XYZ file of C-alpha atoms in Angstrom:
359
model
C 15.843 2.501 -22.308
C 13.042 -0.097 -22.602
C 10.743 -0.358 -19.607
C 12.068 2.782 -17.948
C 9.825 4.995 -15.894
C 10.073 8.543 -14.577
C 7.853 9.469 -11.644
C 6.802 12.752 -10.071
C 5.420 12.824 -6.543
C 7.373 9.709 -5.577
C 7.460 10.694 -1.896
C 3.700 10.859 -1.530
C 1.047 8.260 -0.784
C 0.224 7.265 -4.372
C 3.829 7.686 -5.489
C 4.979 5.127 -2.916
C 2.379 2.634 -4.136
C 3.502 3.168 -7.743
C 7.103 2.446 -6.753
C 6.205 -0.669 -4.742
C 4.063 -2.081 -7.553
C 6.772 -1.377 -10.135
C 9.194 -3.253 -7.866
C 6.795 -6.191 -7.539
C 6.370 -6.315 -11.324
C 10.134 -6.494 -11.764
C 10.403 -3.179 -13.564
C 13.506 -0.985 -13.382
C 13.573 1.412 -10.454
C 11.840 4.636 -11.507
C 13.731 7.843 -12.158
C 12.488 10.045 -9.313
C 11.573 13.630 -10.124
C 11.512 16.058 -7.186
C 10.042 19.531 -6.802
C 13.431 21.152 -7.422
C 13.754 19.191 -10.674
C 10.322 20.413 -11.764
C 11.496 24.006 -11.512
C 14.254 23.484 -14.112
C 13.166 22.474 -17.646
C 16.703 21.436 -18.560
C 17.198 19.272 -15.481
C 13.722 17.808 -15.919
C 14.393 16.995 -19.556
C 17.571 15.195 -18.580
C 15.610 12.943 -16.251
C 12.817 12.182 -18.737
C 14.803 11.950 -21.953
C 14.116 8.645 -23.708
C 12.107 6.956 -20.939
C 9.183 4.760 -21.889
C 6.683 6.296 -19.491
C 6.333 9.371 -17.322
C 3.838 9.044 -14.469
C 2.767 12.415 -13.109
C 1.447 11.933 -9.578
C 2.669 15.129 -7.903
C -0.217 17.378 -7.002
C -1.968 19.433 -4.331
C -5.346 18.486 -2.901
C -5.421 20.385 0.395
C -4.833 24.045 1.278
C -6.182 27.433 0.342
C -8.498 27.219 -2.722
C -6.263 29.389 -4.899
C -3.168 27.404 -3.906
C -4.874 24.116 -4.755
C -6.108 25.306 -8.145
C -2.920 27.115 -9.142
C -0.601 24.470 -7.687
C -1.827 21.638 -9.897
C -1.725 23.834 -12.994
C 1.771 25.076 -12.141
C 3.081 21.519 -11.730
C 1.598 20.531 -15.091
C 3.050 23.620 -16.750
C 6.502 22.803 -15.328
C 6.262 19.216 -16.534
C 5.236 20.402 -19.991
C 8.257 22.712 -20.155
C 10.511 19.771 -19.348
C 8.800 17.581 -21.941
C 9.281 20.213 -24.632
C 12.987 20.389 -23.769
C 13.505 16.622 -24.291
C 15.613 15.635 -27.302
C 13.989 12.175 -27.181
C 10.532 12.646 -25.667
C 9.027 9.855 -23.535
C 6.747 7.479 -25.383
C 3.844 7.889 -22.973
C 2.742 10.255 -20.223
C 0.231 9.084 -17.603
C -1.480 11.704 -15.453
C -3.034 10.892 -12.061
C -6.153 12.950 -12.659
C -9.366 12.827 -10.650
C -13.011 12.005 -11.311
C -13.592 15.453 -9.782
C -11.888 17.127 -12.758
C -13.984 20.015 -14.025
C -16.570 19.863 -11.209
C -16.366 23.569 -10.437
C -14.187 23.279 -7.319
C -10.654 24.722 -7.172
C -9.237 21.197 -7.029
C -11.416 19.818 -9.822
C -10.891 22.773 -12.136
C -7.146 22.775 -11.467
C -6.867 19.083 -12.347
C -8.930 19.590 -15.516
C -6.744 22.484 -16.640
C -3.611 20.444 -15.916
C -4.935 17.612 -18.095
C -5.534 20.014 -20.982
C -1.962 21.324 -20.778
C -0.498 17.813 -20.733
C -2.710 16.608 -23.589
C -1.716 19.555 -25.777
C 1.994 19.099 -25.055
C 2.090 15.341 -25.666
C 0.116 15.856 -28.887
C 2.730 18.403 -29.978
C 5.588 15.885 -29.876
C 3.561 12.772 -30.728
C 3.583 10.889 -27.425
C 0.646 8.973 -25.981
C -1.279 10.607 -23.147
C -3.183 8.620 -20.514
C -5.605 10.804 -18.596
C -6.341 8.483 -15.678
C -9.418 9.658 -13.787
C -9.061 8.297 -10.259
C -11.831 8.116 -7.633
C -11.337 8.229 -3.860
C -8.135 6.345 -3.090
C -7.292 4.393 0.050
C -4.480 2.100 1.058
C -1.599 1.335 3.356
C 0.227 4.239 5.014
C -2.122 7.009 3.921
C -1.967 10.309 5.801
C -4.874 10.949 8.214
C -6.855 14.124 7.581
C -5.237 14.393 4.161
C -5.310 11.371 1.848
C -8.717 9.909 2.701
C -11.412 9.555 5.326
C -10.345 5.897 5.611
C -6.854 6.928 6.701
C -8.404 9.265 9.266
C -10.701 6.573 10.657
C -7.814 4.078 10.813
C -5.639 6.493 12.745
C -8.433 7.236 15.236
C -9.015 3.516 15.813
C -5.303 2.763 16.092
C -5.103 5.424 18.811
C -7.957 3.768 20.723
C -10.756 6.133 19.683
C -13.955 5.658 17.713
C -14.524 7.255 14.278
C -17.157 9.975 14.058
C -19.332 10.478 10.984
C -20.397 14.097 10.627
C -21.886 13.820 7.126
C -22.692 10.490 5.511
C -22.349 10.003 1.767
C -21.426 7.276 -0.658
C -17.885 7.018 -2.011
C -16.451 5.218 -5.011
C -13.225 3.682 -3.710
C -10.101 2.291 -5.353
C -7.065 0.845 -3.605
C -3.879 2.811 -4.271
C -2.109 -0.229 -5.716
C -4.911 -0.592 -8.262
C -4.556 3.097 -9.106
C -0.823 2.498 -9.518
C -1.579 -0.383 -11.883
C -3.682 1.883 -14.098
C -0.914 4.486 -14.197
C 1.609 1.794 -15.156
C -0.610 0.508 -17.946
C -1.710 -2.648 -16.119
C -5.209 -4.016 -15.664
C -7.015 -3.234 -12.420
C -10.438 -4.022 -10.952
C -13.180 -1.433 -10.801
C -14.238 0.707 -7.888
C -16.172 -0.351 -4.796
C -18.960 1.807 -3.388
C -19.367 2.253 0.360
C -20.915 4.946 2.502
C -18.804 6.821 5.025
C -20.875 5.274 7.817
C -20.382 1.762 6.434
C -16.633 2.331 6.370
C -16.589 3.623 9.942
C -18.584 0.634 11.177
C -16.538 -1.953 9.276
C -13.223 -0.500 10.379
C -14.430 -0.330 13.984
C -15.406 -4.007 13.751
C -11.960 -4.820 12.341
C -10.318 -3.010 15.244
C -12.467 -4.684 17.920
C -11.793 -8.156 16.503
C -8.101 -7.659 15.829
C -7.404 -6.306 19.325
C -8.260 -9.802 20.574
C -5.657 -11.281 18.241
C -8.400 -12.615 15.968
C -8.753 -12.160 12.215
C -12.042 -10.549 11.121
C -14.147 -11.939 8.306
C -12.556 -10.984 4.981
C -14.989 -12.270 2.338
C -13.711 -10.338 -0.665
C -10.797 -8.466 -2.182
C -11.949 -5.054 -0.958
C -12.278 -6.263 2.643
C -8.723 -7.646 2.623
C -7.313 -4.363 1.378
C -9.375 -2.331 3.819
C -8.133 -4.540 6.695
C -4.534 -4.153 5.518
C -5.055 -0.394 5.400
C -6.144 -0.442 9.041
C -3.188 -2.664 9.995
C -0.747 -0.232 8.392
C -1.618 2.303 11.108
C -0.624 -0.125 13.863
C 2.927 -0.497 15.138
C 4.199 -4.010 14.253
C 4.209 -6.140 17.372
C 4.775 -9.593 18.786
C 1.560 -10.274 20.713
C 1.811 -12.868 23.517
C -0.659 -15.744 23.194
C -2.435 -17.238 26.225
C -0.908 -20.612 27.053
C -3.147 -23.170 28.745
C -1.129 -25.868 30.490
C -1.831 -28.846 32.736
C -0.177 -32.161 33.545
C -0.806 -33.366 29.994
C 1.002 -30.444 28.300
C 0.064 -27.055 26.884
C -2.410 -25.545 24.410
C -2.118 -22.263 22.495
C -4.859 -20.837 20.243
C -2.673 -19.489 17.431
C -5.210 -18.363 14.811
C -8.919 -17.584 15.193
C -10.539 -16.486 11.933
C -14.070 -15.125 11.716
C -15.797 -16.548 8.667
C -13.143 -19.269 8.244
C -10.901 -19.587 5.247
C -7.205 -19.376 4.637
C -4.361 -21.852 4.787
C -2.275 -23.078 7.701
C 1.044 -24.866 7.443
C 4.088 -25.672 9.562
C 7.766 -25.600 8.733
C 10.907 -26.852 10.392
C 14.127 -24.852 10.075
C 17.624 -25.926 11.070
C 19.847 -23.571 13.105
C 21.228 -20.550 11.269
C 18.822 -20.765 8.304
C 16.645 -17.830 7.232
C 13.257 -18.164 5.535
C 11.237 -15.474 3.797
C 13.074 -12.492 2.308
C 10.005 -11.320 0.411
C 6.948 -9.094 0.645
C 3.275 -9.383 -0.243
C 1.046 -6.769 -1.832
C -2.131 -7.955 -0.105
C -1.708 -11.322 1.642
C -2.478 -11.371 5.368
C 0.136 -13.623 6.984
C 0.757 -14.710 10.585
C 3.827 -16.345 12.148
C 3.730 -18.286 15.433
C 6.872 -20.066 16.665
C 5.786 -23.396 18.178
C 9.193 -24.626 19.338
C 12.714 -23.322 19.208
C 14.001 -19.761 19.101
C 13.723 -17.319 16.208
C 14.341 -13.765 15.134
C 11.689 -12.186 12.922
C 12.685 -9.083 10.982
C 10.550 -6.812 8.835
C 11.055 -3.610 6.862
C 8.630 -1.429 4.945
C 9.474 -1.634 1.242
C 11.593 1.326 0.050
C 12.365 2.301 3.662
C 15.450 1.555 5.750
C 14.310 0.980 9.341
C 14.108 -2.687 10.374
C 11.793 -3.952 13.131
C 13.070 -7.056 14.945
C 11.336 -9.526 17.275
C 12.912 -12.357 19.288
C 10.336 -15.109 19.810
C 10.390 -18.598 21.342
C 8.131 -21.605 21.508
C 8.284 -21.428 25.304
C 6.412 -18.102 25.276
C 4.342 -18.195 22.056
C 3.486 -14.905 20.404
C 1.775 -14.028 17.153
C 3.555 -11.776 14.671
C 1.522 -10.584 11.684
C 3.300 -9.378 8.556
C 2.117 -5.967 7.304
C 1.334 -5.785 3.594
C 4.191 -4.333 1.536
C 6.764 -4.997 4.245
C 9.680 -7.336 3.491
C 10.104 -9.970 6.196
C 12.105 -13.013 7.206
C 12.505 -15.472 10.051
C 15.834 -16.947 11.214
C 16.481 -19.875 13.496
C 18.793 -18.362 16.124
C 18.557 -21.257 18.548
C 20.675 -24.366 19.020
C 17.963 -26.802 17.923
C 15.324 -27.148 15.249
C 12.781 -24.363 14.845
C 9.116 -25.198 14.226
C 6.893 -22.392 13.000
C 3.184 -22.246 12.244
C 2.220 -19.983 9.354
C -1.294 -18.856 8.442
C -2.373 -16.881 5.352
C -5.820 -15.585 4.484
C -5.991 -17.307 1.089
C -4.876 -20.562 -0.482
C -1.456 -20.482 -2.085
C -1.721 -20.220 -5.873
C 1.599 -20.885 -7.655
C 0.351 -18.924 -10.665
C -0.440 -15.878 -8.526
C 1.579 -16.242 -5.321
C 1.549 -12.554 -4.265
C 5.131 -13.090 -3.110
C 7.960 -10.828 -4.308
C 11.667 -11.267 -3.458
C 13.043 -8.560 -1.187
C 15.823 -8.799 1.379
C 15.225 -7.327 4.790
């Protein structure tokens, strides 16, 4: 089964990012391994038999110290039992380890022990083992007070509060999609270092600017992904735009970008036609209907619920597309639809960051 993938921890934060990236890369849908499967070596072997790659993301990083240490070792031991039961072992096993492995904490020591078990088992049947040491991860749809301090700060800001820094320190940060790339054997950029206080201040600035309908300055790749992480904690919305009218006509300020940059374009769409049907991994994209009537629909990738907005040129509203959400726009009016689109970077046909996905 060339290109096949089996994945543990698919329902978690990093597991979701692995699945979305695999989808964007056009890989077969992963075989999903649940906790019940892990408890049965025979069932586990049936799921992993002959796959090209097993990505082991399932783990425990919060809880009682003994539970954290023992939980990660237990999961590795269960996976090893399933691997040994395979008649055709997977060619490669990638482990989502941590840079904290072996640092003397229950979590670090548990991850280190898990890596030893997996390395010994893969060596026994001749498969490749990728021990991927991951730093602090952040990204869209992380769990506050669990996955990262960034997720916690984003949630506080989304709820109208201000993040509090109790103890400042520097963090080496990697976006979850880049971590997913490493686990899938793809290239990924290195880490970015920021202090906890710097993160709190930058995210607060993002929130203050974005509440006005404006796009904050996004000078580099990290800033774009940090902004998208904040946006993932907001409920998608159609935000009314102030309309300034006099006897000459009307004026609407559709896009205000701090620091400049990006690309703006307009499209016309005949009645009944749908545009879009794709998602982006990182692109920041805004829709504003200038004339006509449209329905905008969006859905988080690998989820079922669809969010729908009815918008018209008579009452302009901005609708921003969340990263990793499939979206489309349909002309539901009787006449031509004119839509203004803005994206934070110039379109590059070689690297469009656009992946087909029906809403």
